[in-house]
Amino acid sequence: MQADKWRPSASIEALKQRALVLQKIRQFFAIRDVLEVDTPSLSHATVTDEHLYSFSTQFNHPNTPQACTLYLQTSPEFAMKRLLSAGSGAIYQICKSFRNEEVGNFHNPEFTMLEWYRPRFDHLQLMSEIDELMQLILGCDTAERVTYQNVFKQHLGCDPLTSTLAEIQNLASQYGHAELAAKESNKDTLLMLLFSQHIEPQIGQDRPCFVLDFPASQAALAKISATNPLVAERFELYFQGIELANGFHELTDGAEQLKRFEQDNIKRKNVGLEMMPIDQNFIAAINAGLPACAGVALGIDRLLMLAFNCSSIDQVIAFENSRA
Amino acid sequence: MANFSTNEFKAGLKIMLDGEPCNILENELVKPGKGQAFSRVKIRKLISGKVIEKTFKSGDSVEGADVLDTELAYLYTDGEFWHFMNNETFEQIAADEKAVGENVKWLVENDTCTITLWNGAPIVVQPANFVELEITETDPGLKGDTAGTGGKPATLSSGAVIRVPLFVQTGEVVKVDTRSGEYVSRAQK
């Protein structure tokens, strides 16, 4: 086996199909007049989300005595939003994103992301466009839409927005996670556990499924709903047990964004993680006027796993990490 | 015993769960794009043999189990214990009925078995994949019959009952796959 390590982990046939899918995606955006862009992989700042681990490296600038730290981007989001603020109009990007500590059947530390932004769209309009792309690439039926609240009620019989921590702990215990639940005081962590283990495998089996209106506490970079302060205008797309995409009706309030980053860093500090440098260029761009827009990040490798019916990400990328 | 964090989980790692030593069979990362990572682990409980699934929050740690697989030769049984010996150190170990379990029917004197020790005491006795045993009783079959026609039951010297081809007779030694309990061939003399 070791002698075969030089070989690609995907078949050449899969790589040919992969190239065709990428062509189709580019055509999809070309006819919609969405501009392809290319933003840096290396940045001076990075994501503050406590659940994302950036790779970092040292840049030896020839004219500077001390090396400076650069981070490989976990997604091109900040740079793309800076382009939006600078007046780019609708844009998309197909690029490598890098996440440390992620490897498995659905994860590789570097993976291909399709990310796009639509000025003047809200998240609902963007979901319709994603749906069209899914049908084009996967030949699937039109996606269904369900709120986070209803999907929890339907599958686990509980309201994730109004239930107390104790109620969610109790529910997690009933589903076989007694020890984990007993020592977990973060309600969102338990919701994520229940969602990933007991809801995700049930939804989007026959057709893709959008789950929308995530709890406000899991807003990330989404606007909080104007009509219901308990939820954020954030959605995720699932199909056949795979989490495919995450999108937002984007937060355009720079002060609020900065506050969320600072809160992220406090959470990081509380769990013993290093605080991350906040991307001030991104904050400045929002303040300069990020247009009202919706955006989504979609995992291309996972999309290909679905298109080619593969059980491991290794089968759709030329060289998975252990061969890289 | 040391603690192991989820990022050290891999197939073959022995950990303690519910007071029982367990062997990790599979470990799958569950990581939402936005949110907490978990390890979904498939585990075999070594005493009960049960396979269960368990989810850990990434970064959590569990106590390791002092479990060791050792190759020992089977000596004899005194009816209550089954005695095994390390052929290099001549050290002997006795396993009880619970540890030997169903595999008692594949124990052949002087054959090497894998004994799983937990805190030094045997908890599982695993025979070799193939053992050779003498047939003590089987109906006389028709001459000229070949393998693969369904065969007939045969009792082996260890007490195990397997299906053998019709041409194999009482007194012959046969090779058996202990994992499936199936006849493989006549033993090579």
Short mmCIF file of C-alpha atoms in Angstrom, two decimals:
data_model
loop_
_atom_site.label_atom_id
_atom_site.label_comp_id
_atom_site.label_asym_id
_atom_site.label_seq_id
_atom_site.Cartn_x
_atom_site.Cartn_y
_atom_site.Cartn_z
CA MET A 1 0.00 0.00 0.00
CA GLN A 2 2.76 2.41 0.99
CA ALA A 3 4.30 2.08 -2.47
CA ASP A 4 1.02 3.36 -3.96
CA LYS A 5 1.12 6.59 -1.94
CA TRP A 6 2.25 8.53 -5.00
CA ARG A 7 -1.03 7.73 -6.74
CA PRO A 8 -4.03 10.06 -6.66
CA SER A 9 -6.75 9.20 -4.15
CA ALA A 10 -9.42 10.00 -6.78
CA SER A 11 -9.73 8.13 -10.06
CA ILE A 12 -8.77 10.00 -13.21
CA GLU A 13 -12.39 9.55 -14.34
CA ALA A 14 -13.62 11.31 -11.17
CA LEU A 15 -11.18 14.17 -11.82
CA LYS A 16 -12.50 14.55 -15.39
CA GLN A 17 -16.05 14.69 -14.04
CA ARG A 18 -14.90 17.18 -11.42
CA ALA A 19 -13.53 19.47 -14.13
CA LEU A 20 -16.84 19.26 -16.01
CA VAL A 21 -18.81 20.22 -12.89
CA LEU A 22 -16.54 23.22 -12.31
CA GLN A 23 -17.11 24.29 -15.92
CA LYS A 24 -20.87 24.05 -15.42
CA ILE A 25 -20.67 26.15 -12.25
CA ARG A 26 -18.65 28.85 -14.00
CA GLN A 27 -21.16 28.87 -16.84
CA PHE A 28 -24.04 29.10 -14.34
CA PHE A 29 -22.56 32.32 -12.98
CA ALA A 30 -21.45 33.69 -16.36
CA ILE A 31 -25.02 33.69 -17.70
CA ARG A 32 -26.20 35.41 -14.51
CA ASP A 33 -23.54 38.07 -14.86
CA VAL A 34 -21.86 37.22 -11.56
CA LEU A 35 -18.19 38.15 -11.65
CA GLU A 36 -15.50 35.59 -10.81
CA VAL A 37 -12.95 36.95 -8.35
CA ASP A 38 -9.76 35.71 -6.74
CA THR A 39 -8.86 36.89 -3.22
CA PRO A 40 -5.80 36.09 -1.08
CA SER A 41 -5.33 32.78 0.74
CA LEU A 42 -2.84 34.43 3.11
CA SER A 43 -4.03 37.27 5.31
CA HIS A 44 -2.75 39.28 8.28
CA ALA A 45 -5.97 38.61 10.18
CA THR A 46 -8.29 35.69 10.47
CA VAL A 47 -11.56 34.31 11.74
CA THR A 48 -12.34 34.62 15.46
CA ASP A 49 -14.96 31.84 15.60
CA GLU A 50 -14.01 29.57 18.52
CA HIS A 51 -14.80 26.47 16.46
CA LEU A 52 -12.49 27.27 13.55
CA TYR A 53 -8.75 26.70 13.61
CA SER A 54 -6.64 28.65 11.14
CA PHE A 55 -3.27 27.54 9.89
CA SER A 56 -0.66 30.21 10.40
CA THR A 57 2.78 30.75 8.98
CA GLN A 58 5.63 33.25 9.26
CA PHE A 59 6.30 35.70 6.47
CA ASN A 60 9.86 36.97 6.22
CA HIS A 61 9.43 40.31 4.54
CA PRO A 62 12.80 41.29 3.01
CA ASN A 63 12.55 44.88 4.29
CA THR A 64 11.33 44.11 7.79
CA PRO A 65 13.52 42.84 10.60
CA GLN A 66 10.86 40.66 12.19
CA ALA A 67 8.80 38.00 10.51
CA CYS A 68 5.06 38.56 10.66
CA THR A 69 2.30 36.01 11.12
CA LEU A 70 0.01 35.28 8.20
CA TYR A 71 -3.07 33.09 8.30
CA LEU A 72 -4.43 30.77 5.65
CA GLN A 73 -8.06 31.71 5.15
CA THR A 74 -10.78 29.43 6.47
CA SER A 75 -13.08 31.00 3.85
CA PRO A 76 -12.76 33.95 1.46
CA GLU A 77 -15.65 35.77 3.15
CA PHE A 78 -13.91 38.85 4.56
CA ALA A 79 -12.00 39.67 1.39
CA MET A 80 -15.05 39.15 -0.81
CA LYS A 81 -17.14 41.47 1.34
CA ARG A 82 -14.42 44.09 1.00
CA LEU A 83 -14.87 43.81 -2.76
CA LEU A 84 -18.63 44.24 -2.32
CA SER A 85 -18.07 47.37 -0.25
CA ALA A 86 -15.77 48.65 -3.00
CA GLY A 87 -18.59 48.32 -5.52
CA SER A 88 -17.89 44.98 -7.22
CA GLY A 89 -21.54 43.99 -7.59
CA ALA A 90 -22.42 40.27 -7.59
CA ILE A 91 -19.31 38.09 -7.23
CA TYR A 92 -18.34 34.45 -6.87
CA GLN A 93 -15.15 32.59 -6.14
CA ILE A 94 -13.97 28.99 -6.35
CA CYS A 95 -10.95 28.67 -4.10
CA LYS A 96 -9.09 26.58 -1.59
CA SER A 97 -9.98 27.13 2.05
CA PHE A 98 -7.92 25.81 4.92
CA ARG A 99 -9.05 24.52 8.30
CA ASN A 100 -6.76 22.97 10.84
CA GLU A 101 -7.87 19.93 12.85
CA GLU A 102 -10.39 18.83 10.21
CA VAL A 103 -9.94 15.48 8.50
CA GLY A 104 -12.32 12.57 7.93
CA ASN A 105 -14.77 11.17 5.40
CA PHE A 106 -16.25 14.64 4.90
CA HIS A 107 -13.26 16.80 5.77
CA ASN A 108 -9.83 17.52 4.37
CA PRO A 109 -7.65 20.28 5.88
CA GLU A 110 -7.68 22.07 2.53
CA PHE A 111 -10.84 21.93 0.48
CA THR A 112 -12.51 23.71 -2.40
CA MET A 113 -15.12 26.29 -1.54
CA LEU A 114 -17.61 27.97 -3.82
CA GLU A 115 -18.65 31.24 -2.28
CA TRP A 116 -20.92 33.85 -3.80
CA TYR A 117 -22.62 37.12 -2.90
CA ARG A 118 -25.73 38.73 -4.31
CA PRO A 119 -26.30 42.42 -3.56
CA ARG A 120 -29.99 43.25 -3.02
CA PHE A 121 -30.89 39.56 -2.50
CA ASP A 122 -32.11 38.40 0.87
CA HIS A 123 -31.34 34.88 2.08
CA LEU A 124 -34.63 33.54 0.70
CA GLN A 125 -33.89 34.75 -2.82
CA LEU A 126 -30.35 33.35 -2.58
CA MET A 127 -31.74 29.97 -1.50
CA SER A 128 -33.76 29.87 -4.71
CA GLU A 129 -30.62 30.47 -6.75
CA ILE A 130 -28.73 27.74 -4.85
CA ASP A 131 -31.66 25.45 -5.52
CA GLU A 132 -31.28 26.06 -9.27
CA LEU A 133 -27.58 25.25 -9.07
CA MET A 134 -28.29 22.03 -7.15
CA GLN A 135 -30.79 20.92 -9.78
CA LEU A 136 -28.30 21.72 -12.54
CA ILE A 137 -25.40 19.79 -10.97
CA LEU A 138 -27.17 16.97 -9.14
CA GLY A 139 -30.31 16.60 -11.24
CA CYS A 140 -32.30 16.58 -8.01
CA ASP A 141 -35.79 17.83 -7.20
CA THR A 142 -36.39 21.33 -5.93
CA ALA A 143 -35.25 21.73 -2.32
CA GLU A 144 -37.57 21.85 0.67
CA ARG A 145 -37.34 24.54 3.33
CA VAL A 146 -37.87 24.11 7.04
CA THR A 147 -37.09 26.34 9.97
CA TYR A 148 -34.60 25.25 12.63
CA GLN A 149 -37.37 25.54 15.20
CA ASN A 150 -39.80 23.32 13.28
CA VAL A 151 -37.24 20.67 12.37
CA PHE A 152 -36.41 20.28 16.07
CA LYS A 153 -40.07 20.12 17.02
CA GLN A 154 -40.77 17.60 14.29
CA HIS A 155 -37.88 15.21 15.00
CA LEU A 156 -37.13 15.69 18.68
CA GLY A 157 -40.35 17.21 20.00
CA CYS A 158 -38.71 20.24 21.55
CA ASP A 159 -38.50 23.94 20.84
CA PRO A 160 -34.80 24.83 20.52
CA LEU A 161 -35.46 28.56 20.88
CA THR A 162 -37.50 28.62 24.07
CA SER A 163 -36.31 25.46 25.89
CA THR A 164 -34.03 26.03 28.84
CA LEU A 165 -30.54 24.58 29.18
CA ALA A 166 -31.90 22.02 31.67
CA GLU A 167 -34.57 20.90 29.22
CA ILE A 168 -32.03 20.49 26.42
CA GLN A 169 -29.66 18.61 28.76
CA ASN A 170 -32.52 16.31 29.64
CA LEU A 171 -33.32 15.74 25.97
CA ALA A 172 -29.66 14.97 25.16
CA SER A 173 -29.62 12.45 28.04
CA GLN A 174 -32.67 10.72 26.59
CA TYR A 175 -30.81 10.39 23.30
CA GLY A 176 -27.85 8.62 24.90
CA HIS A 177 -25.61 11.56 25.73
CA ALA A 178 -26.08 11.64 29.49
CA GLU A 179 -22.42 12.18 30.43
CA LEU A 180 -21.80 14.81 27.79
CA ALA A 181 -25.02 16.64 28.70
CA ALA A 182 -24.29 16.59 32.42
CA LYS A 183 -21.07 18.58 32.11
CA GLU A 184 -22.09 20.82 29.19
CA SER A 185 -23.40 24.21 30.19
CA ASN A 186 -23.53 25.70 26.69
CA LYS A 187 -26.99 25.23 25.22
CA ASP A 188 -25.75 25.78 21.66
CA THR A 189 -23.21 22.98 21.98
CA LEU A 190 -25.99 20.58 22.96
CA LEU A 191 -28.23 21.85 20.17
CA MET A 192 -25.38 21.24 17.71
CA LEU A 193 -24.94 17.74 19.11
CA LEU A 194 -28.64 16.90 18.79
CA PHE A 195 -28.88 18.49 15.38
CA SER A 196 -25.87 16.73 13.89
CA GLN A 197 -26.59 13.32 15.39
CA HIS A 198 -30.35 13.06 15.41
CA ILE A 199 -31.75 15.51 12.86
CA GLU A 200 -29.20 15.80 10.04
CA PRO A 201 -29.37 12.07 9.20
CA GLN A 202 -33.19 12.35 8.91
CA ILE A 203 -33.58 15.37 6.66
CA GLY A 204 -32.96 15.99 2.96
CA GLN A 205 -32.94 12.32 2.00
CA ASP A 206 -35.02 12.56 -1.19
CA ARG A 207 -34.36 16.19 -2.04
CA PRO A 208 -32.04 18.86 -0.68
CA CYS A 209 -33.29 20.54 2.48
CA PHE A 210 -32.68 24.12 3.56
CA VAL A 211 -32.83 24.66 7.30
CA LEU A 212 -33.33 28.37 7.99
CA ASP A 213 -33.74 30.78 10.87
CA PHE A 214 -30.96 29.45 13.10
CA PRO A 215 -30.96 30.57 16.74
CA ALA A 216 -29.67 34.13 17.17
CA SER A 217 -26.92 32.68 19.38
CA GLN A 218 -25.61 30.88 16.27
CA ALA A 219 -25.90 33.89 13.97
CA ALA A 220 -22.22 33.98 12.94
CA LEU A 221 -22.18 36.77 10.30
CA ALA A 222 -25.93 36.87 9.66
CA LYS A 223 -28.47 39.59 10.37
CA ILE A 224 -30.80 39.02 13.30
CA SER A 225 -34.37 38.76 12.03
CA ALA A 226 -36.28 42.07 12.24
CA THR A 227 -39.49 40.19 13.05
CA ASN A 228 -38.16 37.60 15.51
CA PRO A 229 -35.13 38.53 17.64
CA LEU A 230 -34.70 34.86 18.64
CA VAL A 231 -33.51 33.89 15.16
CA ALA A 232 -30.85 34.91 12.67
CA GLU A 233 -31.31 35.09 8.91
CA ARG A 234 -28.92 32.21 8.45
CA PHE A 235 -29.51 28.94 6.59
CA GLU A 236 -27.76 25.66 5.94
CA LEU A 237 -28.30 23.21 3.11
CA TYR A 238 -28.32 19.44 3.69
CA PHE A 239 -28.66 16.59 1.24
CA GLN A 240 -28.43 12.88 1.96
CA GLY A 241 -26.74 13.36 5.29
CA ILE A 242 -24.18 15.87 4.01
CA GLU A 243 -23.95 19.49 5.13
CA LEU A 244 -23.39 21.28 1.83
CA ALA A 245 -23.69 25.02 2.34
CA ASN A 246 -24.07 27.80 4.85
CA GLY A 247 -25.52 31.18 3.97
CA PHE A 248 -26.54 34.47 5.47
CA HIS A 249 -28.58 37.53 4.86
CA GLU A 250 -25.40 39.40 5.63
CA LEU A 251 -24.85 41.57 8.66
CA THR A 252 -24.08 45.08 7.36
CA ASP A 253 -23.63 46.78 10.72
CA GLY A 254 -19.91 47.27 11.34
CA ALA A 255 -20.26 48.03 15.05
CA GLU A 256 -22.35 44.92 15.60
CA GLN A 257 -19.87 42.83 13.59
CA LEU A 258 -16.94 44.12 15.64
CA LYS A 259 -18.84 43.37 18.84
CA ARG A 260 -19.45 39.77 17.70
CA PHE A 261 -15.75 39.31 16.88
CA GLU A 262 -14.79 40.67 20.29
CA GLN A 263 -17.29 38.35 21.97
CA ASP A 264 -15.80 35.45 19.96
CA ASN A 265 -12.39 36.32 21.33
CA ILE A 266 -13.73 36.41 24.88
CA LYS A 267 -15.23 32.94 24.34
CA ARG A 268 -11.87 31.78 22.96
CA LYS A 269 -10.10 33.12 26.02
CA ASN A 270 -12.60 31.42 28.34
CA VAL A 271 -11.97 28.01 26.78
CA GLY A 272 -8.21 28.49 26.73
CA LEU A 273 -7.80 29.24 23.04
CA GLU A 274 -5.57 31.96 21.66
CA MET A 275 -7.38 35.20 20.80
CA MET A 276 -7.23 36.00 17.08
CA PRO A 277 -6.41 39.30 15.42
CA ILE A 278 -9.64 40.92 14.22
CA ASP A 279 -9.68 41.83 10.54
CA GLN A 280 -9.89 45.63 10.83
CA ASN A 281 -9.88 46.03 7.04
CA PHE A 282 -13.06 43.99 6.98
CA ILE A 283 -14.68 46.06 9.72
CA ALA A 284 -13.63 49.26 7.91
CA ALA A 285 -15.15 47.90 4.69
CA ILE A 286 -18.49 47.23 6.39
CA ASN A 287 -18.42 50.72 7.89
CA ALA A 288 -17.65 52.19 4.46
CA GLY A 289 -20.90 50.63 3.24
CA LEU A 290 -21.33 46.92 2.69
CA PRO A 291 -24.36 46.78 0.39
CA ALA A 292 -27.39 44.83 1.59
CA CYS A 293 -26.68 41.35 0.29
CA ALA A 294 -26.93 37.63 0.83
CA GLY A 295 -24.01 35.23 0.58
CA VAL A 296 -23.32 31.54 0.74
CA ALA A 297 -20.36 29.18 1.02
CA LEU A 298 -20.75 25.76 -0.56
CA GLY A 299 -18.33 22.84 -0.28
CA ILE A 300 -17.47 21.79 -3.82
CA ASP A 301 -15.86 18.51 -2.77
CA ARG A 302 -18.99 17.47 -0.90
CA LEU A 303 -21.16 18.51 -3.85
CA LEU A 304 -19.03 16.19 -6.00
CA MET A 305 -19.36 13.37 -3.43
CA LEU A 306 -23.12 13.65 -3.92
CA ALA A 307 -22.88 13.99 -7.70
CA PHE A 308 -20.67 10.89 -8.02
CA ASN A 309 -22.17 8.96 -5.12
CA CYS A 310 -18.88 8.73 -3.18
CA SER A 311 -18.64 7.92 0.52
CA SER A 312 -15.34 9.69 1.15
CA ILE A 313 -13.96 13.09 0.18
CA ASP A 314 -10.71 11.29 -0.80
CA GLN A 315 -12.49 9.95 -3.88
CA VAL A 316 -13.16 13.39 -5.35
CA ILE A 317 -9.88 15.22 -4.66
CA ALA A 318 -6.63 14.43 -6.47
CA PHE A 319 -4.52 13.88 -3.37
CA GLU A 320 -6.12 13.70 0.05
CA ASN A 321 -3.99 15.09 2.84
CA SER A 322 -1.99 11.99 3.80
CA ARG A 323 -0.77 11.76 0.19
CA ALA A 324 -0.22 15.47 -0.24
CA MET B 1 -3.54 4.96 33.44
CA ALA B 2 -3.16 7.94 31.14
CA ASN B 3 -6.10 9.93 29.80
CA PHE B 4 -6.66 10.20 26.08
CA SER B 5 -8.12 13.23 24.32
CA THR B 6 -10.50 12.74 21.38
CA ASN B 7 -7.76 13.80 18.99
CA GLU B 8 -5.79 10.72 20.06
CA PHE B 9 -8.75 8.42 19.34
CA LYS B 10 -8.04 5.87 16.67
CA ALA B 11 -8.95 2.28 15.90
CA GLY B 12 -7.32 -0.03 18.43
CA LEU B 13 -7.09 2.46 21.31
CA LYS B 14 -8.33 0.95 24.58
CA ILE B 15 -10.40 3.20 26.82
CA MET B 16 -12.61 2.85 29.88
CA LEU B 17 -16.34 3.40 29.47
CA ASP B 18 -19.01 2.69 32.10
CA GLY B 19 -16.36 0.86 34.13
CA GLU B 20 -15.61 -1.55 31.30
CA PRO B 21 -12.50 -1.68 29.09
CA CYS B 22 -13.37 -0.94 25.46
CA ASN B 23 -11.65 -1.06 22.11
CA ILE B 24 -12.21 1.80 19.66
CA LEU B 25 -13.23 0.42 16.26
CA GLU B 26 -13.89 3.64 14.32
CA ASN B 27 -13.69 7.35 14.99
CA GLU B 28 -15.50 9.82 12.73
CA LEU B 29 -15.18 13.58 13.01
CA VAL B 30 -18.53 15.34 13.15
CA LYS B 31 -17.87 19.01 12.49
CA PRO B 32 -20.50 21.48 11.38
CA GLY B 33 -19.07 24.28 9.22
CA LYS B 34 -20.18 26.64 11.96
CA GLY B 35 -20.04 25.03 15.33
CA GLN B 36 -18.76 22.54 17.82
CA ALA B 37 -16.84 19.45 16.65
CA PHE B 38 -17.66 16.01 18.00
CA SER B 39 -16.09 12.58 17.70
CA ARG B 40 -18.56 9.84 16.90
CA VAL B 41 -16.89 6.66 18.01
CA LYS B 42 -17.80 3.04 17.42
CA ILE B 43 -16.63 1.02 20.42
CA ARG B 44 -16.51 -2.64 21.33
CA LYS B 45 -16.95 -3.33 25.02
CA LEU B 46 -14.32 -5.97 25.65
CA ILE B 47 -16.07 -7.95 28.38
CA SER B 48 -19.63 -8.01 27.08
CA GLY B 49 -18.53 -7.91 23.44
CA LYS B 50 -21.25 -5.33 22.73
CA VAL B 51 -20.61 -2.78 19.99
CA ILE B 52 -21.99 0.67 20.75
CA GLU B 53 -21.78 4.19 19.37
CA LYS B 54 -20.80 7.07 21.57
CA THR B 55 -20.35 10.76 20.84
CA PHE B 56 -17.70 12.86 22.56
CA LYS B 57 -17.18 16.59 22.40
CA SER B 58 -13.87 17.26 20.65
CA GLY B 59 -11.13 17.90 23.17
CA ASP B 60 -12.78 15.88 25.93
CA SER B 61 -10.66 13.14 27.37
CA VAL B 62 -11.35 9.69 28.75
CA GLU B 63 -9.36 7.31 30.90
CA GLY B 64 -7.28 4.75 29.03
CA ALA B 65 -7.73 1.07 29.80
CA ASP B 66 -4.74 -1.04 30.81
CA VAL B 67 -5.45 -3.69 28.22
CA LEU B 68 -2.80 -5.89 26.68
CA ASP B 69 -3.01 -8.65 24.10
CA THR B 70 -0.60 -11.48 24.73
CA GLU B 71 0.15 -14.71 22.85
CA LEU B 72 -0.01 -17.73 25.13
CA ALA B 73 -0.10 -21.49 24.60
CA TYR B 74 -3.12 -23.39 25.89
CA LEU B 75 -2.14 -26.10 28.39
CA TYR B 76 -5.16 -27.74 30.01
CA THR B 77 -8.35 -27.17 31.96
CA ASP B 78 -9.05 -28.29 35.49
CA GLY B 79 -12.75 -27.83 34.90
CA GLU B 80 -12.91 -24.45 36.57
CA PHE B 81 -10.02 -22.62 34.92
CA TRP B 82 -8.25 -22.85 31.60
CA HIS B 83 -4.50 -22.63 31.94
CA PHE B 84 -2.20 -20.88 29.48
CA MET B 85 1.57 -20.46 29.39
CA ASN B 86 3.96 -17.92 27.97
CA ASN B 87 6.40 -20.10 26.01
CA GLU B 88 9.27 -17.70 26.60
CA THR B 89 8.96 -16.93 30.29
CA PHE B 90 7.04 -20.13 31.24
CA GLU B 91 4.74 -17.87 33.25
CA GLN B 92 1.25 -19.35 33.56
CA ILE B 93 -2.12 -17.65 33.62
CA ALA B 94 -5.56 -19.08 34.38
CA ALA B 95 -8.67 -17.81 32.57
CA ASP B 96 -12.15 -18.38 33.92
CA GLU B 97 -15.24 -19.52 32.07
CA LYS B 98 -16.38 -15.97 31.40
CA ALA B 99 -13.11 -15.10 29.62
CA VAL B 100 -13.05 -18.30 27.60
CA GLY B 101 -16.74 -18.15 26.73
CA GLU B 102 -17.86 -19.72 23.46
CA ASN B 103 -14.28 -20.12 22.33
CA VAL B 104 -13.79 -23.07 24.66
CA LYS B 105 -14.71 -25.29 21.76
CA TRP B 106 -11.68 -24.16 19.74
CA LEU B 107 -9.03 -24.69 22.40
CA VAL B 108 -6.37 -27.14 21.29
CA GLU B 109 -3.54 -28.12 23.60
CA ASN B 110 -0.27 -26.34 22.78
CA ASP B 111 -1.97 -24.04 20.25
CA THR B 112 -1.21 -20.35 20.63
CA CYS B 113 -4.17 -18.18 21.65
CA THR B 114 -4.45 -14.43 22.03
CA ILE B 115 -5.34 -13.60 25.62
CA THR B 116 -6.56 -10.09 26.38
CA LEU B 117 -5.48 -8.98 29.83
CA TRP B 118 -7.13 -6.13 31.69
CA ASN B 119 -5.11 -4.97 34.69
CA GLY B 120 -3.23 -8.25 34.34
CA ALA B 121 -6.30 -10.53 34.41
CA PRO B 122 -7.58 -12.40 31.34
CA ILE B 123 -10.90 -11.10 30.01
CA VAL B 124 -10.98 -12.54 26.47
CA VAL B 125 -9.47 -15.70 25.02
CA GLN B 126 -9.21 -15.66 21.24
CA PRO B 127 -8.15 -18.91 19.54
CA ALA B 128 -5.97 -18.96 16.42
CA ASN B 129 -7.93 -18.27 13.20
CA PHE B 130 -7.39 -21.86 12.13
CA VAL B 131 -7.25 -24.92 14.37
CA GLU B 132 -6.90 -28.62 13.63
CA LEU B 133 -9.15 -31.01 15.49
CA GLU B 134 -9.96 -34.69 15.28
CA ILE B 135 -13.44 -35.86 14.33
CA THR B 136 -14.77 -38.04 17.14
CA GLU B 137 -18.13 -38.75 15.59
CA THR B 138 -19.79 -38.43 12.19
CA ASP B 139 -22.07 -40.56 10.03
CA PRO B 140 -20.19 -42.63 7.44
CA GLY B 141 -20.64 -40.79 4.13
CA LEU B 142 -20.69 -42.08 0.59
CA LYS B 143 -17.33 -42.60 -1.08
CA GLY B 144 -16.67 -40.44 -4.12
CA ASP B 145 -18.74 -37.52 -2.90
CA THR B 146 -17.11 -34.12 -3.18
CA ALA B 147 -17.18 -31.01 -1.03
CA GLY B 148 -19.94 -28.48 -1.44
CA THR B 149 -23.02 -30.69 -1.48
CA GLY B 150 -24.21 -29.65 1.94
CA GLY B 151 -22.20 -32.14 3.91
CA LYS B 152 -23.03 -33.65 7.30
CA PRO B 153 -22.55 -32.74 10.96
CA ALA B 154 -19.38 -33.89 12.72
CA THR B 155 -18.44 -33.67 16.39
CA LEU B 156 -14.82 -32.69 17.07
CA SER B 157 -12.62 -33.73 19.97
CA SER B 158 -13.13 -30.30 21.59
CA GLY B 159 -16.89 -30.76 21.57
CA ALA B 160 -17.52 -28.36 18.67
CA VAL B 161 -20.02 -29.47 16.03
CA ILE B 162 -19.34 -28.37 12.45
CA ARG B 163 -20.48 -29.34 8.97
CA VAL B 164 -18.00 -31.41 6.98
CA PRO B 165 -18.13 -32.89 3.47
CA LEU B 166 -19.52 -36.42 3.19
CA PHE B 167 -16.13 -37.98 2.41
CA VAL B 168 -14.54 -37.00 5.72
CA GLN B 169 -14.63 -39.77 8.32
CA THR B 170 -14.42 -40.30 12.08
CA GLY B 171 -10.80 -40.30 13.27
CA GLU B 172 -9.61 -37.83 10.65
CA VAL B 173 -8.11 -34.46 11.62
CA VAL B 174 -9.69 -31.43 9.97
CA LYS B 175 -8.75 -27.76 9.68
CA VAL B 176 -11.47 -25.33 10.87
CA ASP B 177 -11.82 -21.54 10.61
CA THR B 178 -12.66 -20.51 14.19
CA ARG B 179 -14.11 -17.14 13.12
CA SER B 180 -16.90 -18.71 11.06
CA GLY B 181 -16.86 -22.21 12.56
CA GLU B 182 -16.53 -23.64 9.05
CA TYR B 183 -14.62 -26.63 7.77
CA VAL B 184 -11.62 -25.65 5.62
CA SER B 185 -9.92 -28.90 4.62
CA ARG B 186 -8.47 -32.15 5.84
CA ALA B 187 -5.37 -31.45 7.93
CA GLN B 188 -2.03 -31.78 6.13
CA LYS B 189 -0.17 -34.74 7.58
#
